[in-house]
């Protein structure tokens, strides 16, 4: 016998299903908004550092972590997860519970890894991570060995053209913001270079001091003392403003490269599923820690610029870097080895 169709029964069931759906949808924002942030954190917070111990991101996490321990009355657990260029650590945080207890130290590494490794990752780093704060910015500086015989950007670019692409430039990593910054300089000035990638900034600086390469573009804090001592010659700073650590070194913009503004930066991230009230609470705590006089003075003494941004400003920085770096990478056909 064919099944019978009852409009009345169908309508009743349909109404029941719709009502249930409405109630479940109504509960979703309640779950997201009804968060008691006043008691956060009730459990230890794990801060995942996506670089090795001793690196600048590690130093940032431990410096800020000590101050957060005072604010939270419990010290966060700092864990280094540097393998796969930090992707494992970033994915751990992206896939963590949305309770604010798992936080990553990232920065420009997030958009860069999304560009280079995106198809290989199971996680969309841009969509699945939310910025807590853009914590610090790191001005980049172009330095050369004194025996190269150049003292400013005009002389450097002239020599680069004369050398026809054979000027050797060390980069702390292949495809990092340092590398991309110098590629952008080449694209803007019609100059070419031979890039020599290193596994970190320290070996690149060592080779530059030894005269094995001609130049390095690197985080300013890594070479400040060498510049002050005259062991390296500073050609220019990549950001729009001069660095307080080396105020006599002009920017690229001051030397004729219009709108040139490249920096590396570091910040803190949570999974994007974290309720916004909780993100805002965590942001407030991190900003308080970053701007504590002892912390701020220490970080700026190391050559960092303390930003301590809002979460929204941090997300905007990620999107901007993803777009602008993507264009340079495509134009230069940069590929990771």
mmCIF file of C-alpha atoms in Angstrom, residues 1-330:
data_model
loop_
_atom_site.group_PDB
_atom_site.id
_atom_site.type_symbol
_atom_site.label_atom_id
_atom_site.label_comp_id
_atom_site.label_asym_id
_atom_site.label_seq_id
_atom_site.Cartn_x
_atom_site.Cartn_y
_atom_site.Cartn_z
ATOM 1 C CA UNK A 1 0.000 0.000 0.000
ATOM 2 C CA UNK A 2 1.316 3.408 -0.941
ATOM 3 C CA UNK A 3 2.106 5.662 1.988
ATOM 4 C CA UNK A 4 -0.500 8.293 2.734
ATOM 5 C CA UNK A 5 0.354 12.013 2.909
ATOM 6 C CA UNK A 6 -1.168 14.011 5.737
ATOM 7 C CA UNK A 7 -0.758 17.828 5.389
ATOM 8 C CA UNK A 8 -1.745 18.262 9.016
ATOM 9 C CA UNK A 9 0.850 15.775 10.272
ATOM 10 C CA UNK A 10 3.467 17.241 7.941
ATOM 11 C CA UNK A 11 2.766 20.776 9.131
ATOM 12 C CA UNK A 12 2.997 19.792 12.763
ATOM 13 C CA UNK A 13 6.274 17.987 12.219
ATOM 14 C CA UNK A 14 7.654 20.824 10.100
ATOM 15 C CA UNK A 15 6.750 23.376 12.737
ATOM 16 C CA UNK A 16 8.398 21.220 15.376
ATOM 17 C CA UNK A 17 11.604 20.969 13.346
ATOM 18 C CA UNK A 18 11.662 24.673 12.572
ATOM 19 C CA UNK A 19 11.111 25.530 16.224
ATOM 20 C CA UNK A 20 13.964 23.233 17.249
ATOM 21 C CA UNK A 21 16.244 24.772 14.624
ATOM 22 C CA UNK A 22 15.404 28.291 15.793
ATOM 23 C CA UNK A 23 16.098 27.370 19.388
ATOM 24 C CA UNK A 24 19.435 25.780 18.478
ATOM 25 C CA UNK A 25 20.481 28.781 16.393
ATOM 26 C CA UNK A 26 19.474 31.122 19.188
ATOM 27 C CA UNK A 27 21.650 29.161 21.564
ATOM 28 C CA UNK A 28 24.753 29.577 19.423
ATOM 29 C CA UNK A 29 25.320 33.303 20.017
ATOM 30 C CA UNK A 30 24.414 32.786 23.646
ATOM 31 C CA UNK A 31 27.241 30.288 23.954
ATOM 32 C CA UNK A 32 29.586 32.731 22.263
ATOM 33 C CA UNK A 33 28.542 35.765 24.260
ATOM 34 C CA UNK A 34 27.707 34.266 27.649
ATOM 35 C CA UNK A 35 31.342 33.850 28.666
ATOM 36 C CA UNK A 36 32.467 34.701 32.181
ATOM 37 C CA UNK A 37 35.777 36.378 31.283
ATOM 38 C CA UNK A 38 36.278 37.670 34.823
ATOM 39 C CA UNK A 39 37.567 34.271 35.961
ATOM 40 C CA UNK A 40 39.951 33.717 33.030
ATOM 41 C CA UNK A 41 42.206 31.815 33.217
ATOM 42 C CA UNK A 42 41.076 29.138 35.632
ATOM 43 C CA UNK A 43 43.606 26.680 34.215
ATOM 44 C CA UNK A 44 47.235 27.048 33.037
ATOM 45 C CA UNK A 45 47.656 28.838 29.714
ATOM 46 C CA UNK A 46 49.933 27.192 27.151
ATOM 47 C CA UNK A 47 51.878 29.591 24.929
ATOM 48 C CA UNK A 48 53.179 27.828 21.823
ATOM 49 C CA UNK A 49 56.355 29.440 20.433
ATOM 50 C CA UNK A 50 56.742 28.603 16.747
ATOM 51 C CA UNK A 51 60.518 29.058 16.767
ATOM 52 C CA UNK A 52 63.439 27.585 18.656
ATOM 53 C CA UNK A 53 64.537 28.486 22.172
ATOM 54 C CA UNK A 54 66.619 31.647 22.240
ATOM 55 C CA UNK A 55 65.021 33.176 19.141
ATOM 56 C CA UNK A 56 63.409 36.602 19.362
ATOM 57 C CA UNK A 57 59.884 35.130 19.481
ATOM 58 C CA UNK A 58 60.931 32.892 22.360
ATOM 59 C CA UNK A 59 62.411 35.860 24.238
ATOM 60 C CA UNK A 60 59.193 37.824 23.645
ATOM 61 C CA UNK A 61 57.009 34.997 24.957
ATOM 62 C CA UNK A 62 59.083 34.501 28.099
ATOM 63 C CA UNK A 63 59.372 38.241 28.820
ATOM 64 C CA UNK A 64 55.643 38.843 28.408
ATOM 65 C CA UNK A 65 54.848 35.527 30.083
ATOM 66 C CA UNK A 66 56.535 36.596 33.317
ATOM 67 C CA UNK A 67 54.358 39.703 33.436
ATOM 68 C CA UNK A 68 51.230 37.735 32.578
ATOM 69 C CA UNK A 69 52.030 35.484 35.519
ATOM 70 C CA UNK A 70 51.571 38.498 37.786
ATOM 71 C CA UNK A 71 48.298 39.481 36.113
ATOM 72 C CA UNK A 72 46.851 35.969 36.128
ATOM 73 C CA UNK A 73 48.387 34.822 39.428
ATOM 74 C CA UNK A 74 49.627 31.769 37.539
ATOM 75 C CA UNK A 75 52.542 31.460 35.125
ATOM 76 C CA UNK A 76 51.822 30.397 31.549
ATOM 77 C CA UNK A 77 53.551 27.305 30.203
ATOM 78 C CA UNK A 78 55.935 28.205 27.373
ATOM 79 C CA UNK A 79 56.436 25.434 24.812
ATOM 80 C CA UNK A 80 58.645 25.585 21.710
ATOM 81 C CA UNK A 81 57.123 23.856 18.665
ATOM 82 C CA UNK A 82 59.411 25.003 15.874
ATOM 83 C CA UNK A 83 59.267 22.075 13.449
ATOM 84 C CA UNK A 84 57.895 22.499 9.909
ATOM 85 C CA UNK A 85 58.705 26.213 10.046
ATOM 86 C CA UNK A 86 56.249 26.615 12.897
ATOM 87 C CA UNK A 87 53.282 25.161 11.026
ATOM 88 C CA UNK A 88 52.763 22.318 13.500
ATOM 89 C CA UNK A 89 52.505 24.772 16.389
ATOM 90 C CA UNK A 90 50.213 27.112 14.467
ATOM 91 C CA UNK A 91 47.918 24.255 13.484
ATOM 92 C CA UNK A 92 47.823 22.991 17.070
ATOM 93 C CA UNK A 93 46.496 26.372 18.178
ATOM 94 C CA UNK A 94 44.093 26.710 15.225
ATOM 95 C CA UNK A 95 42.573 23.320 16.106
ATOM 96 C CA UNK A 96 42.591 23.817 19.898
ATOM 97 C CA UNK A 97 39.564 24.262 22.132
ATOM 98 C CA UNK A 98 38.158 27.813 21.916
ATOM 99 C CA UNK A 99 38.814 28.468 25.587
ATOM 100 C CA UNK A 100 41.779 30.832 25.297
ATOM 101 C CA UNK A 101 44.088 28.395 27.052
ATOM 102 C CA UNK A 102 46.230 27.654 23.974
ATOM 103 C CA UNK A 103 47.937 30.678 22.429
ATOM 104 C CA UNK A 104 50.513 30.866 19.625
ATOM 105 C CA UNK A 105 53.346 33.300 19.109
ATOM 106 C CA UNK A 106 53.182 34.131 15.423
ATOM 107 C CA UNK A 107 53.266 37.311 13.370
ATOM 108 C CA UNK A 108 54.205 37.796 9.722
ATOM 109 C CA UNK A 109 54.989 34.056 9.776
ATOM 110 C CA UNK A 110 51.224 33.409 9.659
ATOM 111 C CA UNK A 111 50.518 35.066 6.271
ATOM 112 C CA UNK A 112 53.859 33.900 4.844
ATOM 113 C CA UNK A 113 53.238 30.285 5.822
ATOM 114 C CA UNK A 114 49.724 30.550 4.425
ATOM 115 C CA UNK A 115 51.207 31.674 1.090
ATOM 116 C CA UNK A 116 54.024 29.134 0.867
ATOM 117 C CA UNK A 117 52.481 26.107 2.568
ATOM 118 C CA UNK A 118 48.767 26.757 2.146
ATOM 119 C CA UNK A 119 47.988 23.858 -0.228
ATOM 120 C CA UNK A 120 49.918 21.419 1.997
ATOM 121 C CA UNK A 121 48.228 22.377 5.268
ATOM 122 C CA UNK A 122 45.046 20.908 6.678
ATOM 123 C CA UNK A 123 44.318 24.277 8.292
ATOM 124 C CA UNK A 124 43.607 27.647 6.685
ATOM 125 C CA UNK A 125 45.896 29.802 8.808
ATOM 126 C CA UNK A 126 44.233 33.045 7.725
ATOM 127 C CA UNK A 127 40.692 31.920 8.559
ATOM 128 C CA UNK A 128 41.370 29.571 11.457
ATOM 129 C CA UNK A 129 43.544 31.868 13.578
ATOM 130 C CA UNK A 130 42.548 35.143 15.220
ATOM 131 C CA UNK A 131 45.052 37.701 16.403
ATOM 132 C CA UNK A 132 45.061 38.561 20.083
ATOM 133 C CA UNK A 133 47.495 41.438 19.542
ATOM 134 C CA UNK A 134 50.224 42.582 17.222
ATOM 135 C CA UNK A 135 52.733 42.752 20.040
ATOM 136 C CA UNK A 136 55.984 44.114 18.649
ATOM 137 C CA UNK A 137 57.349 45.265 15.326
ATOM 138 C CA UNK A 138 60.895 44.668 14.200
ATOM 139 C CA UNK A 139 62.410 47.267 11.863
ATOM 140 C CA UNK A 140 64.616 45.714 9.205
ATOM 141 C CA UNK A 141 68.011 47.182 8.416
ATOM 142 C CA UNK A 142 70.312 46.748 5.436
ATOM 143 C CA UNK A 143 73.935 46.405 6.543
ATOM 144 C CA UNK A 144 77.088 45.771 4.525
ATOM 145 C CA UNK A 145 80.683 44.833 5.239
ATOM 146 C CA UNK A 146 82.863 47.976 5.573
ATOM 147 C CA UNK A 147 85.232 46.792 2.816
ATOM 148 C CA UNK A 148 82.370 46.977 0.292
ATOM 149 C CA UNK A 149 83.038 50.710 0.208
ATOM 150 C CA UNK A 150 79.466 52.048 0.208
ATOM 151 C CA UNK A 151 77.929 54.281 2.851
ATOM 152 C CA UNK A 152 74.362 54.995 1.720
ATOM 153 C CA UNK A 153 71.560 53.543 -0.384
ATOM 154 C CA UNK A 154 72.456 55.483 -3.534
ATOM 155 C CA UNK A 155 75.985 54.053 -3.518
ATOM 156 C CA UNK A 156 74.687 50.578 -2.719
ATOM 157 C CA UNK A 157 72.215 50.558 -5.612
ATOM 158 C CA UNK A 158 74.836 51.931 -8.004
ATOM 159 C CA UNK A 159 77.233 49.131 -7.051
ATOM 160 C CA UNK A 160 74.452 46.550 -7.397
ATOM 161 C CA UNK A 161 73.830 47.680 -10.981
ATOM 162 C CA UNK A 162 77.550 47.599 -11.734
ATOM 163 C CA UNK A 163 77.790 44.081 -10.323
ATOM 164 C CA UNK A 164 74.925 42.908 -12.513
ATOM 165 C CA UNK A 165 73.259 40.681 -9.950
ATOM 166 C CA UNK A 166 76.392 39.221 -8.361
ATOM 167 C CA UNK A 167 76.198 41.217 -5.129
ATOM 168 C CA UNK A 168 75.640 38.574 -2.442
ATOM 169 C CA UNK A 169 72.911 39.239 0.111
ATOM 170 C CA UNK A 170 72.446 36.939 3.095
ATOM 171 C CA UNK A 171 68.893 36.271 4.272
ATOM 172 C CA UNK A 172 68.067 34.694 7.656
ATOM 173 C CA UNK A 173 65.662 32.391 5.816
ATOM 174 C CA UNK A 174 64.547 31.721 2.288
ATOM 175 C CA UNK A 175 61.161 33.345 1.718
ATOM 176 C CA UNK A 176 61.136 35.247 5.016
ATOM 177 C CA UNK A 177 60.106 38.875 5.362
ATOM 178 C CA UNK A 178 63.790 39.868 5.236
ATOM 179 C CA UNK A 179 64.191 38.164 1.849
ATOM 180 C CA UNK A 180 60.937 39.579 0.512
ATOM 181 C CA UNK A 181 61.887 43.077 1.685
ATOM 182 C CA UNK A 182 65.096 43.003 -0.334
ATOM 183 C CA UNK A 183 63.294 41.491 -3.337
ATOM 184 C CA UNK A 184 60.884 44.428 -3.148
ATOM 185 C CA UNK A 185 63.836 46.832 -3.068
ATOM 186 C CA UNK A 186 65.174 45.185 -6.214
ATOM 187 C CA UNK A 187 61.801 45.367 -7.954
ATOM 188 C CA UNK A 188 61.392 49.036 -7.059
ATOM 189 C CA UNK A 189 64.914 50.051 -8.166
ATOM 190 C CA UNK A 190 65.621 47.714 -11.077
ATOM 191 C CA UNK A 191 68.518 46.003 -9.297
ATOM 192 C CA UNK A 192 69.319 42.292 -9.013
ATOM 193 C CA UNK A 193 71.118 40.287 -6.328
ATOM 194 C CA UNK A 194 72.339 36.823 -5.466
ATOM 195 C CA UNK A 195 70.491 35.747 -2.347
ATOM 196 C CA UNK A 196 72.190 33.383 0.083
ATOM 197 C CA UNK A 197 69.703 31.792 2.526
ATOM 198 C CA UNK A 198 70.794 30.857 6.051
ATOM 199 C CA UNK A 199 69.168 28.912 8.840
ATOM 200 C CA UNK A 200 68.735 31.966 11.026
ATOM 201 C CA UNK A 201 70.142 35.451 11.359
ATOM 202 C CA UNK A 202 73.208 34.609 13.462
ATOM 203 C CA UNK A 203 75.089 32.594 10.794
ATOM 204 C CA UNK A 204 74.266 35.212 8.156
ATOM 205 C CA UNK A 205 75.749 37.973 10.320
ATOM 206 C CA UNK A 206 78.793 35.820 11.099
ATOM 207 C CA UNK A 207 79.494 35.357 7.388
ATOM 208 C CA UNK A 208 78.988 39.061 6.751
ATOM 209 C CA UNK A 209 81.436 39.969 9.522
ATOM 210 C CA UNK A 210 83.881 37.492 8.017
ATOM 211 C CA UNK A 211 83.585 39.075 4.577
ATOM 212 C CA UNK A 212 82.083 35.974 2.952
ATOM 213 C CA UNK A 213 78.998 37.851 1.713
ATOM 214 C CA UNK A 214 78.391 41.496 0.853
ATOM 215 C CA UNK A 215 75.220 42.469 2.682
ATOM 216 C CA UNK A 216 72.406 41.341 4.958
ATOM 217 C CA UNK A 217 68.931 42.705 5.525
ATOM 218 C CA UNK A 218 67.894 41.623 8.979
ATOM 219 C CA UNK A 219 66.011 42.546 12.129
ATOM 220 C CA UNK A 220 67.653 45.669 13.499
ATOM 221 C CA UNK A 221 68.083 44.232 16.980
ATOM 222 C CA UNK A 222 70.362 41.514 15.588
ATOM 223 C CA UNK A 223 73.070 43.929 14.397
ATOM 224 C CA UNK A 224 72.648 47.065 16.515
ATOM 225 C CA UNK A 225 75.859 46.553 18.472
ATOM 226 C CA UNK A 226 77.870 45.709 15.337
ATOM 227 C CA UNK A 227 76.734 48.966 13.710
ATOM 228 C CA UNK A 228 77.532 50.995 16.808
ATOM 229 C CA UNK A 229 81.002 49.433 16.976
ATOM 230 C CA UNK A 230 81.692 50.115 13.298
ATOM 231 C CA UNK A 231 82.000 46.445 12.396
ATOM 232 C CA UNK A 232 79.130 46.822 9.926
ATOM 233 C CA UNK A 233 77.911 49.784 7.878
ATOM 234 C CA UNK A 234 74.184 50.580 8.075
ATOM 235 C CA UNK A 235 72.700 51.534 4.708
ATOM 236 C CA UNK A 236 69.066 52.105 5.615
ATOM 237 C CA UNK A 237 66.063 51.138 7.718
ATOM 238 C CA UNK A 238 63.123 49.516 5.953
ATOM 239 C CA UNK A 239 60.312 51.087 7.979
ATOM 240 C CA UNK A 240 58.651 54.470 7.501
ATOM 241 C CA UNK A 241 60.285 55.904 10.623
ATOM 242 C CA UNK A 242 63.835 55.737 11.924
ATOM 243 C CA UNK A 243 64.628 53.419 14.781
ATOM 244 C CA UNK A 244 65.205 54.887 18.223
ATOM 245 C CA UNK A 245 67.979 52.313 18.692
ATOM 246 C CA UNK A 246 69.952 53.717 15.709
ATOM 247 C CA UNK A 247 68.512 57.203 15.145
ATOM 248 C CA UNK A 248 71.293 58.305 12.776
ATOM 249 C CA UNK A 249 70.438 55.642 10.187
ATOM 250 C CA UNK A 250 68.019 57.051 7.552
ATOM 251 C CA UNK A 251 65.056 55.119 6.187
ATOM 252 C CA UNK A 252 64.777 53.875 2.608
ATOM 253 C CA UNK A 253 61.994 56.409 2.130
ATOM 254 C CA UNK A 254 64.274 59.258 3.154
ATOM 255 C CA UNK A 255 66.746 58.025 0.557
ATOM 256 C CA UNK A 256 64.263 58.165 -2.290
ATOM 257 C CA UNK A 257 62.310 54.872 -2.214
ATOM 258 C CA UNK A 258 58.767 56.203 -1.943
ATOM 259 C CA UNK A 259 56.264 54.398 0.317
ATOM 260 C CA UNK A 260 58.758 51.670 1.240
ATOM 261 C CA UNK A 261 57.679 50.223 4.587
ATOM 262 C CA UNK A 262 58.620 46.642 5.448
ATOM 263 C CA UNK A 263 58.823 45.203 8.927
ATOM 264 C CA UNK A 264 58.702 41.863 10.585
ATOM 265 C CA UNK A 265 56.382 41.593 13.532
ATOM 266 C CA UNK A 266 55.365 39.185 16.228
ATOM 267 C CA UNK A 267 52.065 38.722 17.935
ATOM 268 C CA UNK A 268 49.831 36.282 19.755
ATOM 269 C CA UNK A 269 47.054 34.167 18.235
ATOM 270 C CA UNK A 270 44.152 31.970 19.326
ATOM 271 C CA UNK A 271 41.809 29.769 17.337
ATOM 272 C CA UNK A 272 39.276 31.863 15.415
ATOM 273 C CA UNK A 273 36.473 29.933 17.157
ATOM 274 C CA UNK A 274 37.283 31.724 20.410
ATOM 275 C CA UNK A 275 34.344 33.911 21.572
ATOM 276 C CA UNK A 276 35.058 37.594 20.971
ATOM 277 C CA UNK A 277 34.507 38.641 24.603
ATOM 278 C CA UNK A 278 37.235 36.189 25.580
ATOM 279 C CA UNK A 279 39.560 37.431 22.823
ATOM 280 C CA UNK A 280 39.045 40.975 24.069
ATOM 281 C CA UNK A 281 39.817 39.926 27.642
ATOM 282 C CA UNK A 282 43.014 38.169 26.574
ATOM 283 C CA UNK A 283 43.959 41.199 24.465
ATOM 284 C CA UNK A 284 43.492 43.451 27.478
ATOM 285 C CA UNK A 285 45.802 41.274 29.571
ATOM 286 C CA UNK A 286 48.492 41.083 26.885
ATOM 287 C CA UNK A 287 48.399 44.832 26.268
ATOM 288 C CA UNK A 288 48.749 45.422 30.005
ATOM 289 C CA UNK A 289 51.762 43.096 30.118
ATOM 290 C CA UNK A 290 53.412 44.570 27.013
ATOM 291 C CA UNK A 291 53.052 48.148 28.220
ATOM 292 C CA UNK A 292 54.272 47.482 31.753
ATOM 293 C CA UNK A 293 57.283 49.848 32.098
ATOM 294 C CA UNK A 294 59.806 47.091 32.849
ATOM 295 C CA UNK A 295 58.660 44.960 29.904
ATOM 296 C CA UNK A 296 58.334 47.850 27.441
ATOM 297 C CA UNK A 297 61.734 49.300 28.338
ATOM 298 C CA UNK A 298 63.419 45.916 28.012
ATOM 299 C CA UNK A 299 61.873 45.121 24.627
ATOM 300 C CA UNK A 300 62.588 48.559 23.178
ATOM 301 C CA UNK A 301 66.141 48.362 24.488
ATOM 302 C CA UNK A 302 66.507 45.249 22.344
ATOM 303 C CA UNK A 303 65.444 47.192 19.243
ATOM 304 C CA UNK A 304 61.775 46.184 19.139
ATOM 305 C CA UNK A 305 58.908 48.635 18.773
ATOM 306 C CA UNK A 306 56.129 47.787 21.222
ATOM 307 C CA UNK A 307 52.824 48.006 19.334
ATOM 308 C CA UNK A 308 50.336 46.272 21.669
ATOM 309 C CA UNK A 309 47.512 46.584 19.152
ATOM 310 C CA UNK A 310 43.859 45.681 19.350
ATOM 311 C CA UNK A 311 42.807 42.266 18.084
ATOM 312 C CA UNK A 312 41.164 43.877 15.043
ATOM 313 C CA UNK A 313 44.331 45.774 14.135
ATOM 314 C CA UNK A 314 46.286 42.537 14.366
ATOM 315 C CA UNK A 315 43.887 40.741 12.018
ATOM 316 C CA UNK A 316 44.157 43.643 9.580
ATOM 317 C CA UNK A 317 47.975 43.339 9.612
ATOM 318 C CA UNK A 318 47.701 39.648 8.727
ATOM 319 C CA UNK A 319 45.408 40.358 5.782
ATOM 320 C CA UNK A 320 47.587 43.210 4.539
ATOM 321 C CA UNK A 321 50.776 41.124 4.665
ATOM 322 C CA UNK A 322 49.048 38.202 2.958
ATOM 323 C CA UNK A 323 48.118 40.456 0.049
ATOM 324 C CA UNK A 324 51.270 42.589 -0.258
ATOM 325 C CA UNK A 325 53.800 39.783 0.312
ATOM 326 C CA UNK A 326 51.872 37.563 -2.080
ATOM 327 C CA UNK A 327 52.388 40.074 -4.894
ATOM 328 C CA UNK A 328 56.148 40.322 -4.307
ATOM 329 C CA UNK A 329 56.522 36.549 -4.038
ATOM 330 C CA UNK A 330 54.635 35.992 -7.279
#
